[in-house]
Short mmCIF file of C-alpha atoms and ligand atoms in Angstrom, two decimals:
data_model
loop_
_atom_site.label_atom_id
_atom_site.label_comp_id
_atom_site.label_asym_id
_atom_site.label_seq_id
_atom_site.Cartn_x
_atom_site.Cartn_y
_atom_site.Cartn_z
CA UNK U 1064 114.39 109.64 112.42
CA UNK U 1065 115.25 107.61 116.05
CA UNK U 1066 113.01 108.69 118.47
CA UNK U 1067 114.37 110.11 121.57
CA UNK U 1068 114.60 108.38 124.84
CA UNK U 1069 112.68 108.87 128.08
CA UNK U 1070 115.72 109.97 129.52
CA UNK U 1071 116.50 112.40 126.46
CA UNK U 1072 113.22 113.83 126.44
CA UNK U 1073 112.93 114.54 130.34
CA UNK U 1074 116.96 116.00 130.04
CA UNK U 1075 116.33 118.03 126.96
CA UNK U 1076 112.45 119.28 128.31
CA UNK U 1077 113.79 120.17 131.90
CA UNK U 1078 116.47 122.30 129.81
CA UNK U 1079 113.43 124.68 128.57
CA UNK U 1080 111.04 124.33 131.74
CA UNK U 1081 113.53 123.69 134.59
CA UNK U 1082 113.96 119.91 136.52
CA UNK U 1083 111.40 120.61 139.33
CA UNK U 1084 108.42 121.13 136.55
CA UNK U 1085 109.55 118.14 133.83
CA UNK U 1086 108.19 115.40 135.64
CA UNK U 1087 109.83 111.87 134.64
CA UNK U 1088 109.03 109.15 137.15
CA UNK U 1089 106.34 106.43 136.97
CA UNK U 1090 105.08 107.96 140.49
CA UNK U 1091 105.30 111.42 138.85
CA UNK U 1092 103.49 110.81 135.93
CA UNK U 1093 100.22 108.77 137.05
CA UNK U 1094 98.04 111.44 137.87
CA UNK U 1095 98.50 113.11 134.68
CA UNK U 1096 97.61 109.46 132.45
CA UNK U 1097 94.39 108.45 133.46
CA UNK U 1098 90.83 110.56 133.00
CA UNK U 1099 89.17 111.51 135.89
CA UNK U 1100 86.56 108.42 135.29
CA UNK U 1101 89.68 106.34 135.53
CA UNK U 1102 88.34 104.79 132.17
CA UNK U 1103 91.08 105.81 129.84
CA UNK U 1104 94.21 104.97 130.98
CA UNK U 1105 97.56 106.10 129.32
CA UNK U 1106 101.12 106.40 129.56
CA UNK U 1107 103.64 109.41 128.56
CA UNK U 1108 107.13 109.78 128.70
CA UNK U 1109 107.19 113.15 130.37
CA UNK U 1110 104.88 115.51 131.92
CA UNK U 1111 105.67 118.71 131.13
CA UNK U 1112 104.47 122.34 133.46
CA UNK U 1113 105.59 124.98 131.60
CA UNK U 1114 104.67 128.28 133.05
CA UNK U 1115 104.66 130.32 129.83
CA UNK U 1116 103.67 130.62 125.95
CA UNK U 1117 107.37 131.00 125.58
CA UNK U 1118 108.15 127.92 127.52
CA UNK U 1119 105.17 126.03 125.20
CA UNK U 1120 106.92 127.09 122.21
CA UNK U 1121 110.01 125.93 123.00
CA UNK U 1122 108.76 122.37 124.07
CA UNK U 1123 106.70 122.67 121.16
CA UNK U 1124 109.46 122.98 118.29
CA UNK U 1125 112.03 120.75 120.23
CA UNK U 1126 108.99 118.03 120.02
CA UNK U 1127 108.51 118.43 116.77
CA UNK U 1128 112.44 119.21 115.74
CA UNK U 1129 113.14 115.30 117.75
CA UNK U 1130 109.09 113.54 116.31
CA UNK U 1131 107.63 113.25 120.03
CA UNK U 1132 104.13 113.83 120.24
CA UNK U 1133 102.32 116.47 122.24
CA UNK U 1134 98.93 115.70 124.47
CA UNK U 1135 98.01 119.24 125.88
CA UNK U 1136 96.04 119.08 129.03
CA UNK U 1137 93.90 121.46 131.23
CA UNK U 1138 91.59 120.57 134.00
CA UNK U 1139 91.67 116.10 132.51
CA UNK U 1140 87.55 116.60 133.29
CA UNK U 1141 86.79 115.39 129.56
CA UNK U 1142 84.57 112.92 129.57
CA UNK U 1143 85.74 111.43 126.25
CA UNK U 1144 89.53 110.43 127.00
CA UNK U 1145 90.18 113.37 124.84
CA UNK U 1146 93.73 114.77 127.44
CA UNK U 1147 94.91 111.90 128.02
CA UNK U 1148 97.54 109.87 126.01
CA UNK U 1149 97.88 106.75 124.88
CA UNK U 1150 99.42 103.97 126.31
CA UNK U 1151 102.72 103.46 124.02
CA UNK U 1152 103.96 106.11 126.55
CA UNK U 1153 105.73 107.84 123.28
CA UNK U 1154 103.75 111.17 123.80
CA UNK U 1155 104.70 113.84 126.35
CA UNK U 1156 101.88 115.40 128.74
CA UNK U 1157 101.95 119.80 128.19
CA UNK U 1158 99.72 120.59 131.32
CA UNK U 1159 99.22 124.05 131.77
CA UNK U 1160 98.20 124.12 134.98
CA UNK U 1161 100.93 126.89 135.81
CA UNK U 1162 100.04 128.82 133.35
CA UNK U 1163 97.00 130.59 135.90
CA UNK U 1164 97.25 134.19 135.86
CA UNK U 1165 94.28 136.31 134.58
CA UNK U 1166 96.27 139.09 133.08
CA UNK U 1167 93.42 142.22 132.30
CA UNK U 1168 89.41 142.71 133.39
CA UNK U 1169 88.46 145.22 131.19
CA UNK U 1170 84.80 146.16 132.29
CA UNK U 1171 85.03 149.17 129.75
CA UNK U 1172 85.47 147.08 126.64
CA UNK U 1173 83.91 144.26 128.19
CA UNK U 1174 86.84 141.71 127.97
CA UNK U 1175 88.53 139.55 130.15
CA UNK U 1176 91.97 138.46 129.15
CA UNK U 1177 93.89 134.85 130.86
CA UNK U 1178 96.02 132.70 130.68
CA UNK U 1179 94.77 128.76 129.32
CA UNK U 1180 95.17 127.68 132.90
CA UNK U 1181 92.66 129.75 134.62
CA UNK U 1182 90.03 127.27 136.50
CA UNK U 1183 86.79 128.10 135.51
CA UNK U 1184 85.63 129.10 138.68
CA UNK U 1185 88.48 131.90 138.93
CA UNK U 1186 87.65 133.31 136.05
CA UNK U 1187 83.84 134.13 136.96
CA UNK U 1188 84.74 135.35 139.99
CA UNK U 1189 87.71 137.70 138.43
CA UNK U 1190 84.86 139.06 136.15
CA UNK U 1191 82.21 138.98 139.33
CA UNK U 1192 85.16 141.09 141.04
CA UNK U 1193 84.90 143.99 138.56
CA UNK U 1194 80.94 143.44 138.41
CA UNK U 1195 80.89 141.48 135.33
CA UNK U 1196 79.54 137.93 134.41
CA UNK U 1197 81.70 135.31 132.62
CA UNK U 1198 78.95 133.11 131.45
CA UNK U 1199 79.60 130.10 131.09
CA UNK U 1200 78.20 127.22 133.79
CA UNK U 1201 79.70 123.69 134.03
CA UNK U 1202 79.96 120.90 136.98
CA UNK U 1203 83.58 120.80 137.04
CA UNK U 1204 84.11 124.74 136.59
CA UNK U 1205 86.41 124.48 140.04
CA UNK U 1206 88.72 121.65 138.20
CA UNK U 1207 88.49 122.67 134.17
CA UNK U 1208 90.58 125.88 132.81
CA UNK U 1209 89.67 128.23 129.92
CA UNK U 1210 92.52 126.62 128.12
CA UNK U 1211 90.48 123.04 127.85
CA UNK U 1212 87.11 124.88 127.94
CA UNK U 1213 88.24 126.53 124.61
CA UNK U 1214 89.72 123.23 123.24
CA UNK U 1215 86.38 121.65 123.69
CA UNK U 1216 84.20 124.66 123.06
CA UNK U 1217 82.38 123.73 126.22
CA UNK U 1218 78.52 124.22 126.89
CA UNK U 1219 76.97 123.84 130.14
CA UNK U 1220 73.77 125.41 131.67
CA UNK U 1221 73.62 128.85 130.44
CA UNK U 1222 74.54 127.95 126.46
CA UNK U 1223 70.35 128.72 125.79
CA UNK U 1224 71.10 132.42 126.94
CA UNK U 1225 74.92 133.14 126.63
CA UNK U 1226 76.08 129.80 123.67
CA UNK U 1227 79.08 127.86 123.90
CA UNK U 1228 82.22 128.72 124.52
CA UNK U 1229 82.74 129.65 121.00
CA UNK U 1230 80.54 132.34 121.14
CA UNK U 1231 82.30 133.88 124.36
CA UNK U 1232 86.00 134.26 122.55
CA UNK U 1233 87.02 137.09 121.30
CA UNK U 1234 90.86 136.20 120.83
CA UNK U 1235 92.89 133.67 121.57
CA UNK U 1236 96.70 133.10 121.37
CA UNK U 1237 97.82 129.53 120.68
CA UNK U 1238 101.30 127.32 120.05
CA UNK U 1239 100.76 125.79 116.52
CA UNK U 1240 102.93 122.17 116.53
CA UNK U 1241 106.27 123.16 115.12
CA UNK U 1242 106.69 126.31 117.97
CA UNK U 1243 105.27 128.77 116.23
CA UNK U 1244 103.08 131.70 117.94
CA UNK U 1245 99.50 132.73 116.53
CA UNK U 1246 98.98 135.79 118.91
CA UNK U 1247 95.37 137.00 118.63
CA UNK U 1248 94.95 137.93 121.75
CA UNK U 1249 92.09 141.04 120.64
CA UNK U 1250 89.08 141.91 122.52
CA UNK U 1251 87.32 143.47 118.77
CA UNK U 1252 83.89 142.60 118.64
CA UNK U 1253 83.95 143.32 114.65
CA UNK U 1254 87.25 141.80 112.54
CA UNK U 1255 85.99 141.10 109.69
CA UNK U 1256 89.81 140.75 107.81
CA UNK U 1257 89.65 137.17 106.33
CA UNK U 1258 89.28 133.75 107.74
CA UNK U 1259 88.50 133.64 111.20
CA UNK U 1260 92.05 131.44 112.13
CA UNK U 1261 90.80 131.71 116.15
CA UNK U 1262 87.64 129.54 115.98
CA UNK U 1263 90.11 126.92 114.45
CA UNK U 1264 91.63 126.04 117.51
CA UNK U 1265 87.74 126.56 119.47
CA UNK U 1266 86.71 122.35 119.40
CA UNK U 1267 89.56 121.58 118.00
CA UNK U 1268 90.50 118.82 121.35
CA UNK U 1269 93.86 120.10 121.15
CA UNK U 1270 94.77 118.57 117.57
CA UNK U 1271 96.04 121.82 116.12
CA UNK U 1272 97.59 124.18 118.45
CA UNK U 1273 97.92 124.83 122.26
CA UNK U 1274 95.75 127.19 123.82
CA UNK U 1275 97.58 129.55 125.80
CA UNK U 1276 95.39 132.43 126.56
CA UNK U 1277 92.57 133.78 125.66
CA UNK U 1278 90.27 136.90 125.15
CA UNK U 1279 87.01 136.79 126.94
CA UNK U 1280 83.51 138.61 126.86
CA UNK U 1281 81.79 139.50 129.78
CA UNK U 1282 78.06 140.67 130.05
CA UNK U 1283 76.40 141.93 132.78
CA UNK U 1284 76.33 140.78 135.53
CA UNK U 1285 72.66 139.72 136.64
CA UNK U 1286 71.80 141.62 139.73
CA UNK U 1287 68.55 138.64 140.52
CA UNK U 1288 67.85 135.19 139.81
CA UNK U 1289 64.52 132.96 139.89
CA UNK U 1290 64.10 129.39 139.90
CA UNK U 1291 61.74 126.17 139.93
CA UNK U 1292 61.30 122.49 139.40
CA UNK U 1293 58.56 122.08 137.93
CA UNK U 1294 57.13 118.59 137.09
CA UNK U 1295 55.87 117.72 133.79
CA UNK U 1296 53.42 114.87 132.07
CA UNK U 1297 56.14 114.22 129.57
CA UNK U 1298 59.03 116.07 127.37
CA UNK U 1299 56.88 117.34 124.65
CA UNK U 1300 55.03 119.38 127.68
CA UNK U 1301 58.06 120.63 128.93
CA UNK U 1302 58.75 122.07 125.38
CA UNK U 1303 55.74 123.96 124.96
CA UNK U 1304 56.97 125.55 128.73
CA UNK U 1305 59.81 126.14 127.17
CA UNK U 1306 57.91 128.36 125.12
CA UNK U 1307 55.49 130.27 127.81
CA UNK U 1308 58.61 130.94 130.14
CA UNK U 1309 60.21 132.57 126.55
CA UNK U 1310 56.48 134.16 125.82
CA UNK U 1311 56.73 135.75 130.04
CA UNK U 1312 60.17 136.54 130.08
CA UNK U 1313 62.11 136.66 127.20
CA UNK U 1314 66.04 136.47 127.21
CA UNK U 1315 65.93 136.58 131.06
CA UNK U 1316 65.48 132.53 130.72
CA UNK U 1317 68.99 131.61 131.44
CA UNK U 1318 69.10 128.01 131.72
CA UNK U 1319 65.94 125.59 130.80
CA UNK U 1320 66.95 121.78 131.62
CA UNK U 1321 65.12 118.58 131.77
CA UNK U 1322 65.42 115.82 134.52
CA UNK U 1323 63.98 112.54 134.38
CA UNK U 1324 62.53 110.80 137.09
CA UNK U 1325 64.86 108.05 137.39
CA UNK U 1326 67.80 110.48 136.93
CA UNK U 1327 66.33 112.65 140.14
CA UNK U 1328 65.84 109.06 142.49
CA UNK U 1329 69.68 108.02 141.43
CA UNK U 1330 70.65 111.73 142.80
CA UNK U 1331 68.62 111.08 145.78
CA UNK U 1332 70.34 108.39 146.32
CA UNK U 1333 74.02 109.22 145.59
CA UNK U 1334 73.41 112.57 148.43
CA UNK U 1335 72.13 110.58 151.22
CA UNK U 1336 69.64 112.71 152.74
CA UNK U 1337 68.23 115.65 150.96
CA UNK U 1338 64.80 115.99 150.42
CA UNK U 1339 62.88 116.51 147.18
CA UNK U 1340 61.71 120.14 146.02
CA UNK U 1341 58.69 118.13 144.80
CA UNK U 1342 56.23 115.43 146.47
CA UNK U 1343 55.62 112.67 144.77
CA UNK U 1344 57.45 110.80 142.29
CA UNK U 1345 57.25 112.04 139.08
CA UNK U 1346 58.50 111.20 135.72
CA UNK U 1347 59.60 114.23 134.59
CA UNK U 1348 60.55 117.55 135.29
CA UNK U 1349 62.34 120.74 134.45
CA UNK U 1350 64.63 123.16 136.25
CA UNK U 1351 64.30 126.70 135.02
CA UNK U 1352 66.14 129.30 136.04
CA UNK U 1353 65.64 133.28 134.65
CA UNK U 1354 68.31 136.19 135.53
CA UNK U 1355 67.40 139.77 135.12
CA UNK U 1356 69.43 143.06 136.08
CA UNK U 1357 66.52 144.18 137.41
CA UNK U 1358 63.67 143.62 140.77
CA UNK U 1359 63.74 139.82 142.16
CA UNK U 1360 60.31 140.55 142.75
CA UNK U 1361 59.35 141.04 138.93
CA UNK U 1362 61.47 138.05 138.04
CA UNK U 1363 59.19 135.64 139.93
CA UNK U 1364 55.86 137.10 139.02
CA UNK U 1365 57.62 136.27 135.14
CA UNK U 1366 58.06 132.73 136.30
CA UNK U 1367 55.07 132.56 138.24
CA UNK U 1368 52.89 133.59 135.28
CA UNK U 1369 54.67 130.98 133.24
CA UNK U 1370 53.83 127.80 135.29
CA UNK U 1371 50.55 129.36 136.06
CA UNK U 1372 49.44 129.24 132.35
CA UNK U 1373 51.26 126.38 132.28
CA UNK U 1374 49.20 124.31 135.45
CA UNK U 1375 46.52 125.65 133.34
CA UNK U 1376 46.87 124.05 129.71
CA UNK U 1377 48.19 121.00 132.02
CA UNK U 1378 51.95 121.62 131.16
CA UNK U 1379 52.63 121.37 134.46
CA UNK U 1380 51.84 119.27 136.92
CA UNK U 1381 53.63 120.72 140.40
CA UNK U 1382 55.90 123.38 140.90
CA UNK U 1383 58.48 124.53 143.90
CA UNK U 1384 59.41 128.05 143.53
CA UNK U 1385 62.70 128.77 145.64
CA UNK U 1386 62.55 131.07 148.08
CA UNK U 1387 66.28 132.53 149.05
CA UNK U 1388 69.38 131.46 147.28
CA UNK U 1389 69.61 128.24 149.52
CA UNK U 1390 66.66 127.05 148.14
CA UNK U 1391 67.64 127.83 144.32
CA UNK U 1392 71.37 126.21 144.99
CA UNK U 1393 69.37 122.75 146.24
CA UNK U 1394 68.15 122.70 143.22
CA UNK U 1395 70.77 123.45 141.34
CA UNK U 1396 72.75 120.78 143.53
CA UNK U 1397 70.15 117.81 142.11
CA UNK U 1398 71.06 118.83 138.86
CA UNK U 1399 74.58 119.04 139.23
CA UNK U 1400 74.88 115.88 141.04
CA UNK U 1401 73.58 113.83 138.39
CA UNK U 1402 76.79 113.23 136.54
CA UNK U 1403 78.80 112.24 139.22
CA UNK U 1404 76.19 110.19 140.65
CA UNK U 1405 76.85 108.09 137.67
CA UNK U 1406 80.36 108.37 137.63
CA UNK U 1407 80.03 106.74 141.50
CA UNK U 1408 77.51 103.85 140.11
CA UNK U 1409 79.75 103.02 137.14
CA UNK U 1410 78.48 101.47 134.16
CA UNK U 1411 76.68 104.32 132.79
CA UNK U 1412 76.22 104.47 128.70
CA UNK U 1413 77.65 108.14 127.85
CA UNK U 1414 75.05 110.11 125.02
CA UNK U 1415 75.22 113.86 124.51
CA UNK U 1416 72.86 114.29 122.32
CA UNK U 1417 71.38 117.72 120.43
CA UNK U 1418 68.74 117.19 118.47
CA UNK U 1419 67.06 120.87 116.95
CA UNK U 1420 64.31 121.54 119.68
CA UNK U 1421 61.29 120.84 117.46
CA UNK U 1422 62.23 116.79 117.59
CA UNK U 1423 63.42 116.31 120.79
CA UNK U 1424 60.65 115.56 122.34
CA UNK U 1425 60.08 112.91 119.55
CA UNK U 1426 63.66 111.84 119.80
CA UNK U 1427 63.91 111.01 123.35
CA UNK U 1428 60.54 108.93 123.25
CA UNK U 1429 62.07 106.53 120.11
CA UNK U 1430 65.39 106.57 121.91
CA UNK U 1431 63.84 105.53 124.81
CA UNK U 1432 62.10 102.71 123.24
CA UNK U 1433 64.97 101.41 121.43
CA UNK U 1434 66.65 101.21 124.64
CA UNK U 1435 63.80 99.35 126.46
CA UNK U 1436 63.27 97.00 123.49
CA UNK U 1437 67.34 96.13 123.98
CA UNK U 1438 67.78 96.39 127.70
CA UNK U 1439 64.43 96.57 129.24
CA UNK U 1440 66.02 96.95 133.29
CA UNK U 1441 68.22 99.90 132.15
CA UNK U 1442 67.78 102.89 134.46
CA UNK U 1443 66.87 105.84 131.96
CA UNK U 1444 68.84 108.77 133.13
CA UNK U 1445 67.89 111.12 130.72
CA UNK U 1446 68.42 114.70 131.26
CA UNK U 1447 70.42 118.20 130.20
CA UNK U 1448 70.30 121.28 128.45
CA UNK U 1449 66.61 120.59 127.40
CA UNK U 1450 66.66 124.83 126.17
CA UNK U 1451 69.42 124.74 123.70
CA UNK U 1452 68.04 120.71 122.43
CA UNK U 1453 71.22 118.68 124.20
CA UNK U 1454 69.83 115.83 125.51
CA UNK U 1455 72.29 113.25 128.01
CA UNK U 1456 70.90 110.38 127.01
CA UNK U 1457 72.85 108.10 129.82
CA UNK U 1458 70.81 104.74 129.93
CA UNK U 1459 72.78 102.90 133.76
CA UNK U 1460 73.18 99.45 134.27
CA UNK U 1461 70.36 97.96 136.45
CA UNK U 1462 71.08 97.22 140.07
CA UNK U 1463 71.68 93.81 140.32
CA UNK U 1464 73.86 93.92 137.22
CA UNK U 1465 77.69 95.06 137.41
CA UNK U 1466 78.98 97.73 135.23
CA UNK U 1467 81.02 95.39 133.18
CA UNK U 1468 78.25 93.05 132.71
CA UNK U 1469 75.76 95.40 131.67
CA UNK U 1470 78.36 96.86 128.98
CA UNK U 1471 79.95 93.99 127.87
CA UNK U 1472 76.15 92.91 126.77
CA UNK U 1473 74.98 96.74 125.26
CA UNK U 1474 77.21 99.13 125.30
CA UNK U 1475 77.98 99.85 120.90
CA UNK U 1476 74.17 98.53 120.95
CA UNK U 1477 72.71 100.99 122.84
CA UNK U 1478 74.98 104.51 121.84
CA UNK U 1479 74.35 103.35 118.01
CA UNK U 1480 70.68 102.81 118.90
CA UNK U 1481 70.87 106.38 120.88
CA UNK U 1482 73.31 107.95 118.56
CA UNK U 1483 71.59 106.96 115.49
CA UNK U 1484 67.95 108.33 116.13
CA UNK U 1485 69.41 111.38 116.92
CA UNK U 1486 71.18 111.75 113.11
CA UNK U 1487 68.42 110.77 111.58
CA UNK U 1488 66.33 113.37 113.43
CA UNK U 1489 69.16 116.00 112.18
CA UNK U 1490 70.63 116.43 115.38
CA UNK U 1491 74.59 115.49 116.59
CA UNK U 1492 75.70 112.70 118.33
CA UNK U 1493 78.16 115.39 120.55
CA UNK U 1494 76.20 118.23 121.46
CA UNK U 1495 78.58 119.66 123.97
CA UNK U 1496 81.73 116.74 125.28
CA UNK U 1497 83.61 116.53 122.08
CA UNK U 1498 84.73 113.50 120.33
CA UNK U 1499 87.81 112.37 122.06
CA UNK U 1500 88.87 108.88 121.69
CA UNK U 1501 85.15 107.92 122.72
CA UNK U 1502 83.57 108.85 119.42
CA UNK U 1503 86.37 108.42 117.51
CA UNK U 1504 85.50 106.26 115.06
CA UNK U 1505 82.34 106.85 114.68
CA UNK U 1506 82.22 109.40 113.56
CA UNK U 1507 82.67 107.48 110.05
CA UNK U 1508 79.28 107.12 110.46
CA UNK U 1509 77.97 110.23 110.64
CA UNK U 1510 79.90 112.69 108.95
CA UNK U 1511 80.61 113.03 105.27
CA UNK U 1512 83.37 111.75 103.31
CA UNK U 1513 83.98 115.58 102.14
CA UNK U 1514 83.49 116.78 106.00
CA UNK U 1515 86.92 114.14 107.04
CA UNK U 1516 88.58 114.52 104.07
CA UNK U 1517 88.34 118.72 104.97
CA UNK U 1518 88.44 117.60 108.74
CA UNK U 1519 92.28 115.50 108.08
CA UNK U 1520 93.37 118.59 105.54
CA UNK U 1521 92.68 121.44 108.04
CA UNK U 1522 95.25 118.71 111.00
CA UNK U 1523 97.57 118.34 108.01
CA UNK U 1524 97.62 122.14 107.36
CA UNK U 1525 98.74 122.37 110.70
CA UNK U 1526 99.94 119.38 111.99
CA UNK U 1527 101.61 117.56 109.17
CA UNK U 1528 103.66 115.68 111.23
CA UNK U 1529 100.30 114.26 112.85
CA UNK U 1530 102.51 115.00 116.54
CA UNK U 1531 99.95 117.41 118.50
CA UNK U 1532 97.44 114.81 120.68
CA UNK U 1533 97.09 112.09 117.78
CA UNK U 1534 94.70 109.77 117.34
CA UNK U 1535 91.81 112.50 119.38
CA UNK U 1536 88.70 113.47 117.40
CA UNK U 1537 89.83 112.04 113.56
CA UNK U 1538 88.73 109.19 112.72
CA UNK U 1539 91.65 106.95 111.00
CA UNK U 1540 90.95 106.96 107.32
CA UNK U 1541 88.63 103.30 107.10
CA UNK U 1542 87.82 103.10 110.70
CA UNK U 1543 85.67 100.79 111.72
CA UNK U 1544 83.28 102.06 114.39
CA UNK U 1545 84.63 100.82 117.77
CA UNK U 1546 83.29 103.12 120.88
CA UNK U 1547 84.74 103.46 124.22
CA UNK U 1548 83.41 101.51 127.42
CA UNK U 1549 82.48 103.13 130.62
C1 2HG P 1071 76.06 118.14 132.36
O1 2HG P 1071 75.08 118.65 131.86
C2 2HG P 1071 77.77 117.50 131.92
O2 2HG P 1071 76.03 117.43 134.05
C3 2HG P 1071 77.71 116.33 132.38
O3 2HG P 1071 77.41 117.75 129.89
C4 2HG P 1071 76.78 114.94 131.53
O4 2HG P 1071 78.42 113.19 132.66
C5 2HG P 1071 77.13 113.70 131.35
O5 2HG P 1071 76.61 113.17 131.11
ZN1 ZN P 1072 76.16 118.96 129.96
#
């Protein structure tokens, strides 16, 4: 079959979504074909911005019929190149931002139903307006969208308490590659009627269907929070301190984030005149947050109890308890800006790994030694969601080397060294950022032949023509490892 020309694609899809929202010129297309860090730059035959599930279905049916590939896109905040098309310009981008309606907030069932293009921020606000919490919390919440959060099984800073997106989704509506609509917008807590099909779409990175709407779980809105930054001698002490915090506050421990000294220095450099919460320089720190529906005094007391017992046993070297909401926000700001500070500096090697908590300290030690042996001057931007076992292990270029020089010399070696140590510790080479194209071919080393075969069988069952987000997640059978570069 001859694939249609760009002009024919634009003409046909305009008839479905309207000419104003089917973009075909180079200038119109450009903002949709580059990822937000500017590392993955593709081309597209057109960009469509549908306004309803019905339109998505018609676009998919037409593309299926005509052999046109489709790259679904939400807020385009992926770090793995998963939401932009390849360089050949054959695919279209289907962006969901116009499907941005909160359809219902139901405080009796504690559910919220929304279209895929609602930003995470807007979803959280809608929940709060009904005195509920939607607990997913990630740095890009102002621009990332619920559909993308589902497609990538987003994680973030509250997974320790509330789980990943996978744990927060009760129902999904998705358009299949041939245009059929999977209507699973149910808000049931219990539904044991066979395979849990909605979960197929969670974390599929847009390779199995396009999520168009979802029903999400709501939680009680905490009334108070208590936040502290504590310096610890090493990651092993941080793990022990987490144990103390759980002892003192149980499930009120909402976030437990590790921050290395170089990560803090980088972010302070980037933010300019921000006063660090702790005096002096520390190799390791943790940001701890407790939240509850109870009084703020008792929450502060629980956190103080954990910190004091940590100090007595040498797990805590120094600590600052936020005295106000503004304080807490400024502690969090430091944590949240680490990622952007790296993007602006350029030249960081993103390893997003998870290991069992019991192995995390040993892993960090071994991975640091391995990176130091390969690149003694690399800045060790090591941080992340320690409470759930997720470390962002991101060696960064030394100040006197360009990103190009540094990455050219060591990207593959370093990322392979870190990933293989995580794998050896029973961990994962992608804890929360997904696979996209950046880690796609690495999967051949870290997943068994059976796992890869099953992944391809699922893909072929739903997308036999391989038209939906082709080239993402699944390594071509027999592919060698070629990690993407920053
Ligand atoms: C974070 O936790 C994000 O800040 C981004 O997952 C991590 O940029 C990164 O490596
Ligand atoms: Zn993260």
